[in-house]
Short mmCIF file of C-alpha atoms in Angstrom, two decimals:
data_model
loop_
_atom_site.label_atom_id
_atom_site.label_comp_id
_atom_site.label_asym_id
_atom_site.label_seq_id
_atom_site.Cartn_x
_atom_site.Cartn_y
_atom_site.Cartn_z
CA UNK A 1 -72.01 -143.11 121.52
CA UNK A 2 -73.03 -146.46 123.01
CA UNK A 3 -74.86 -149.11 121.04
CA UNK A 4 -77.91 -148.50 123.23
CA UNK A 5 -77.86 -144.82 122.29
CA UNK A 6 -77.47 -145.67 118.62
CA UNK A 7 -80.41 -148.08 118.81
CA UNK A 8 -82.57 -145.31 120.30
CA UNK A 9 -81.56 -142.95 117.50
CA UNK A 10 -82.37 -145.60 114.86
CA UNK A 11 -85.84 -146.02 116.36
CA UNK A 12 -86.40 -142.25 116.58
CA UNK A 13 -85.31 -141.72 112.99
CA UNK A 14 -87.41 -144.68 111.88
CA UNK A 15 -90.57 -143.19 113.37
CA UNK A 16 -89.92 -139.85 111.70
CA UNK A 17 -88.83 -141.30 108.34
CA UNK A 18 -91.89 -143.51 107.98
CA UNK A 19 -94.19 -140.71 109.13
CA UNK A 20 -92.82 -138.15 106.65
CA UNK A 21 -92.84 -140.62 103.75
CA UNK A 22 -96.05 -142.40 104.81
CA UNK A 23 -93.95 -145.50 104.27
CA UNK A 24 -94.44 -148.98 105.69
CA UNK A 25 -92.41 -151.37 107.85
CA UNK A 26 -91.92 -149.44 111.09
CA UNK A 27 -92.61 -152.69 113.01
CA UNK A 28 -89.66 -154.40 111.32
CA UNK A 29 -87.43 -151.34 111.71
CA UNK A 30 -88.06 -151.33 115.46
CA UNK A 31 -87.49 -155.08 115.85
CA UNK A 32 -84.10 -155.02 114.10
CA UNK A 33 -82.80 -151.72 115.53
CA UNK A 34 -80.81 -153.25 118.40
CA UNK A 35 -79.14 -155.79 116.12
CA UNK A 36 -78.14 -153.11 113.62
CA UNK A 37 -76.89 -150.79 116.37
CA UNK A 38 -74.62 -153.37 117.99
CA UNK A 39 -73.28 -154.50 114.63
CA UNK A 40 -72.38 -151.03 113.36
CA UNK A 41 -71.29 -149.58 116.70
CA UNK A 42 -69.25 -152.36 118.30
CA UNK A 43 -68.65 -155.27 115.95
CA UNK A 44 -68.15 -154.56 112.26
CA UNK A 45 -64.90 -153.13 110.92
CA UNK A 46 -66.22 -150.27 108.78
CA UNK A 47 -64.99 -146.71 108.25
CA UNK A 48 -67.18 -143.80 107.16
CA UNK A 49 -64.08 -141.99 105.83
CA UNK A 50 -63.16 -144.97 103.66
CA UNK A 51 -66.35 -146.93 103.01
CA UNK A 52 -64.78 -149.06 100.25
CA UNK A 53 -61.61 -150.10 102.06
CA UNK A 54 -60.68 -153.61 101.00
CA UNK A 55 -60.53 -155.18 104.46
CA UNK A 56 -63.91 -153.84 105.62
CA UNK A 57 -66.46 -156.27 106.96
CA UNK A 58 -69.44 -156.69 104.66
CA UNK A 59 -72.97 -156.18 106.00
CA UNK A 60 -76.08 -157.11 104.03
CA UNK A 61 -79.62 -156.42 105.23
CA UNK A 62 -81.46 -159.20 103.44
CA UNK A 63 -84.82 -158.05 104.86
CA UNK A 64 -84.52 -154.89 102.79
CA UNK A 65 -87.92 -153.52 103.81
CA UNK A 66 -86.33 -152.50 107.13
CA UNK A 67 -83.79 -150.42 105.20
CA UNK A 68 -84.56 -147.26 107.18
CA UNK A 69 -82.68 -148.85 110.10
CA UNK A 70 -79.53 -149.17 107.97
CA UNK A 71 -79.81 -145.65 106.59
CA UNK A 72 -80.24 -144.27 110.11
CA UNK A 73 -77.24 -146.21 111.44
CA UNK A 74 -75.03 -145.12 108.55
CA UNK A 75 -76.04 -141.48 108.92
CA UNK A 76 -75.39 -141.50 112.67
CA UNK A 77 -71.98 -143.16 112.06
CA UNK A 78 -71.00 -140.40 109.62
CA UNK A 79 -71.43 -142.05 106.22
CA UNK A 80 -73.73 -139.22 105.09
CA UNK A 81 -75.61 -136.27 106.56
CA UNK A 82 -78.35 -137.07 109.07
CA UNK A 83 -80.60 -134.44 107.48
CA UNK A 84 -80.81 -136.57 104.33
CA UNK A 85 -82.85 -139.14 106.25
CA UNK A 86 -85.87 -136.83 105.85
CA UNK A 87 -85.83 -137.58 102.10
CA UNK A 88 -86.41 -141.30 102.68
CA UNK A 89 -88.87 -142.76 100.17
CA UNK A 90 -89.36 -139.38 98.43
CA UNK A 91 -89.35 -138.99 94.66
CA UNK A 92 -85.80 -138.34 93.51
CA UNK A 93 -84.21 -139.39 96.79
CA UNK A 94 -81.35 -141.88 96.78
CA UNK A 95 -82.77 -143.35 100.03
CA UNK A 96 -85.28 -145.76 98.56
CA UNK A 97 -87.90 -147.53 100.65
CA UNK A 98 -86.09 -150.86 100.42
CA UNK A 99 -82.39 -150.51 101.06
CA UNK A 100 -80.26 -149.68 98.02
CA UNK A 101 -76.51 -149.58 97.45
CA UNK A 102 -76.85 -147.19 94.50
CA UNK A 103 -74.88 -144.14 95.55
CA UNK A 104 -75.18 -144.87 99.27
CA UNK A 105 -71.80 -145.25 101.00
CA UNK A 106 -71.78 -148.19 103.38
CA UNK A 107 -74.53 -150.24 101.71
CA UNK A 108 -73.10 -153.36 100.07
CA UNK A 109 -76.13 -154.74 98.24
CA UNK A 110 -79.65 -153.71 97.32
CA UNK A 111 -82.37 -155.95 98.71
CA UNK A 112 -86.12 -156.10 98.97
CA UNK A 113 -87.10 -159.22 97.10
CA UNK A 114 -86.65 -161.63 99.99
CA UNK A 115 -84.31 -164.62 100.08
CA UNK A 116 -81.37 -163.20 98.14
CA UNK A 117 -79.13 -161.74 100.82
CA UNK A 118 -77.82 -165.00 102.27
CA UNK A 119 -76.87 -166.28 98.81
CA UNK A 120 -74.93 -163.11 97.99
CA UNK A 121 -73.30 -163.10 101.42
CA UNK A 122 -72.24 -166.72 100.93
CA UNK A 123 -70.59 -165.81 97.66
CA UNK A 124 -68.80 -162.90 99.30
CA UNK A 125 -67.59 -165.16 102.10
CA UNK A 126 -66.33 -167.81 99.67
CA UNK A 127 -64.49 -165.16 97.64
CA UNK A 128 -62.87 -163.82 100.81
CA UNK A 129 -61.64 -167.29 101.79
CA UNK A 130 -60.26 -167.97 98.30
CA UNK A 131 -58.38 -164.66 98.42
CA UNK A 132 -57.14 -165.35 101.99
CA UNK A 133 -58.92 -162.23 103.28
CA UNK A 134 -59.70 -161.92 106.97
CA UNK A 135 -62.88 -159.83 106.92
CA UNK A 136 -66.25 -161.15 108.00
CA UNK A 137 -69.56 -161.17 106.12
CA UNK A 138 -72.68 -160.42 108.15
CA UNK A 139 -76.18 -160.86 106.77
CA UNK A 140 -79.40 -159.97 108.60
CA UNK A 141 -82.43 -161.99 107.52
CA UNK A 142 -86.04 -161.99 108.62
CA UNK A 143 -87.69 -165.08 110.04
CA UNK A 144 -90.55 -164.89 107.55
CA UNK A 145 -87.90 -164.64 104.86
CA UNK A 146 -86.79 -168.14 105.83
CA UNK A 147 -89.89 -169.41 104.01
CA UNK A 148 -87.84 -168.85 100.85
CA UNK A 149 -86.17 -171.96 99.40
CA UNK A 150 -83.15 -169.89 98.37
CA UNK A 151 -82.30 -169.42 102.07
CA UNK A 152 -81.83 -173.15 102.50
CA UNK A 153 -79.90 -173.55 99.25
CA UNK A 154 -77.49 -170.92 100.51
CA UNK A 155 -77.33 -172.62 103.91
CA UNK A 156 -76.24 -175.88 102.27
CA UNK A 157 -73.70 -174.03 100.12
CA UNK A 158 -72.19 -172.22 103.11
CA UNK A 159 -71.82 -175.43 105.09
CA UNK A 160 -70.32 -177.28 102.12
CA UNK A 161 -67.58 -174.66 101.74
CA UNK A 162 -67.02 -174.33 105.52
CA UNK A 163 -67.68 -170.60 105.46
CA UNK A 164 -66.73 -169.83 109.06
CA UNK A 165 -66.36 -166.18 108.04
CA UNK A 166 -70.12 -165.95 107.41
CA UNK A 167 -72.49 -164.90 110.20
CA UNK A 168 -76.24 -164.80 109.62
CA UNK A 169 -78.46 -163.01 112.11
CA UNK A 170 -82.16 -163.84 112.07
CA UNK A 171 -84.47 -161.08 113.30
CA UNK A 172 -86.86 -163.61 114.83
CA UNK A 173 -89.86 -161.42 115.68
CA UNK A 174 -92.26 -164.31 114.93
CA UNK A 175 -94.36 -162.22 112.52
CA UNK A 176 -94.43 -161.56 108.80
CA UNK A 177 -96.47 -159.30 106.58
CA UNK A 178 -100.01 -160.51 107.32
CA UNK A 179 -99.81 -162.94 110.24
CA UNK A 180 -97.60 -164.84 112.65
CA UNK A 181 -94.93 -166.99 110.99
CA UNK A 182 -96.28 -170.18 112.52
CA UNK A 183 -99.70 -169.49 110.96
CA UNK A 184 -98.15 -168.89 107.54
CA UNK A 185 -95.48 -171.55 107.00
CA UNK A 186 -94.31 -173.06 110.28
CA UNK A 187 -90.60 -172.62 111.01
CA UNK A 188 -90.29 -174.60 114.22
CA UNK A 189 -88.17 -176.37 115.23
CA UNK A 190 -86.18 -173.46 113.84
CA UNK A 191 -82.76 -173.92 115.56
CA UNK A 192 -82.77 -177.63 114.78
CA UNK A 193 -83.30 -176.88 111.08
CA UNK A 194 -80.14 -174.76 110.98
CA UNK A 195 -78.16 -177.38 112.91
CA UNK A 196 -79.36 -180.03 110.42
CA UNK A 197 -77.90 -177.87 107.65
CA UNK A 198 -74.51 -177.88 109.40
CA UNK A 199 -74.51 -174.44 110.97
CA UNK A 200 -73.43 -173.46 114.46
CA UNK A 201 -76.48 -171.96 116.20
CA UNK A 202 -76.64 -169.31 118.92
CA UNK A 203 -79.99 -168.27 120.41
CA UNK A 204 -80.28 -164.96 122.24
CA UNK A 205 -82.55 -162.10 123.25
CA UNK A 206 -82.15 -159.84 120.23
CA UNK A 207 -82.82 -156.70 122.27
CA UNK A 208 -80.13 -157.46 124.89
CA UNK A 209 -76.95 -155.73 123.76
CA UNK A 210 -74.70 -157.76 126.06
CA UNK A 211 -76.05 -161.00 124.60
CA UNK A 212 -75.71 -159.65 121.06
CA UNK A 213 -72.06 -158.67 121.59
CA UNK A 214 -71.21 -162.02 123.16
CA UNK A 215 -72.92 -163.89 120.31
CA UNK A 216 -70.95 -161.97 117.70
CA UNK A 217 -67.74 -162.69 119.63
CA UNK A 218 -68.44 -166.42 119.61
CA UNK A 219 -69.47 -166.38 115.93
CA UNK A 220 -66.36 -164.48 114.89
CA UNK A 221 -64.18 -167.19 116.46
CA UNK A 222 -65.79 -170.11 114.64
CA UNK A 223 -63.07 -172.32 113.21
CA UNK A 224 -65.12 -174.43 110.81
CA UNK A 225 -68.81 -173.74 110.31
CA UNK A 226 -70.92 -170.74 109.39
CA UNK A 227 -72.88 -169.39 112.35
CA UNK A 228 -76.48 -168.30 112.64
CA UNK A 229 -77.52 -166.06 115.52
CA UNK A 230 -81.24 -166.48 116.14
CA UNK A 231 -82.10 -163.17 117.76
CA UNK A 232 -85.50 -163.38 119.44
CA UNK A 233 -87.10 -159.98 119.01
CA UNK A 234 -90.46 -158.23 119.25
CA UNK A 235 -92.00 -156.60 116.22
CA UNK A 236 -92.56 -152.93 117.00
CA UNK A 237 -90.20 -153.06 120.01
CA UNK A 238 -90.18 -149.87 122.06
CA UNK A 239 -93.61 -148.50 121.12
CA UNK A 240 -96.18 -150.25 123.30
CA UNK A 241 -99.15 -150.01 120.91
CA UNK A 242 -97.05 -151.31 118.01
CA UNK A 243 -95.50 -154.31 119.78
CA UNK A 244 -96.68 -157.67 118.40
CA UNK A 245 -99.37 -155.88 116.38
CA UNK A 246 -99.36 -156.99 112.73
CA UNK A 247 -101.08 -153.74 111.77
CA UNK A 248 -97.69 -152.02 111.97
CA UNK A 249 -96.07 -154.04 109.24
CA UNK A 250 -97.63 -151.70 106.68
CA UNK A 251 -99.17 -148.82 108.66
CA UNK A 252 -97.19 -145.59 109.05
CA UNK A 253 -97.44 -143.44 112.19
CA UNK A 254 -99.51 -140.31 111.57
CA UNK A 255 -101.21 -137.68 113.71
CA UNK A 256 -101.94 -138.77 117.29
CA UNK A 257 -100.24 -142.12 116.71
CA UNK A 258 -97.04 -140.36 115.64
CA UNK A 259 -97.19 -138.03 118.64
CA UNK A 260 -97.74 -140.96 121.01
CA UNK A 261 -94.85 -142.93 119.51
CA UNK A 262 -92.46 -139.98 119.79
CA UNK A 263 -93.59 -139.26 123.37
CA UNK A 264 -92.99 -142.87 124.41
CA UNK A 265 -89.52 -142.87 122.87
CA UNK A 266 -88.63 -139.54 124.44
CA UNK A 267 -89.76 -140.82 127.85
CA UNK A 268 -87.33 -143.72 127.44
CA UNK A 269 -84.46 -141.76 125.92
CA UNK A 270 -81.02 -143.16 126.68
#
């Protein structure tokens, strides 16, 4: 399976999972799908047969509301049965709406309350350096999440301890729950903020798999600083009537909208 094929499957599962559950956040799931696909398919050292191996890379989805993308990637990579995805968000299911590590092989940390993932990832990266471990720690954050002060506390911490084994990826879709980021709390100049905090910064098209792979390669070879990959994405990417439409932060695809979303994906199947 190529990363492009995995990204398509994540999007297809995401549409179905949010439709069955009547759950929210399909816009965020679609914007982060390519990042998650490249990371799990071509970059991270993880093993579905041994999900707790000591030298595995750690992956945290800090924007936990897009957890369906992680569940879909893990299922397609063999961590658990794909059929279980249909229980997402259901009473009694272990696949909660926001991503959970409780009983889910391959999930390192439960998230949902925004701003915590980078702090935890920084701690994991510091522990790895103190123990002379070689694995990497990847954390995917939302751009709206960067309104949280805890993000910048963690950024200072990571630079202070020279955590070159820490790679943050920002799903920079320019939107958050109710509006555009710049109308809520302005982030720009976003790259310059990270550079001011001592991070190496890479800016890419977050839907271009070649650019994603090259960015991860550069980040993994950092010799001193933590790296942030600012991945410019489109909320709702791949479904034309969802793209850049804030309605799809909370709305779930039902009826004719579900049929139209599935038809558009099937017409662009990889």
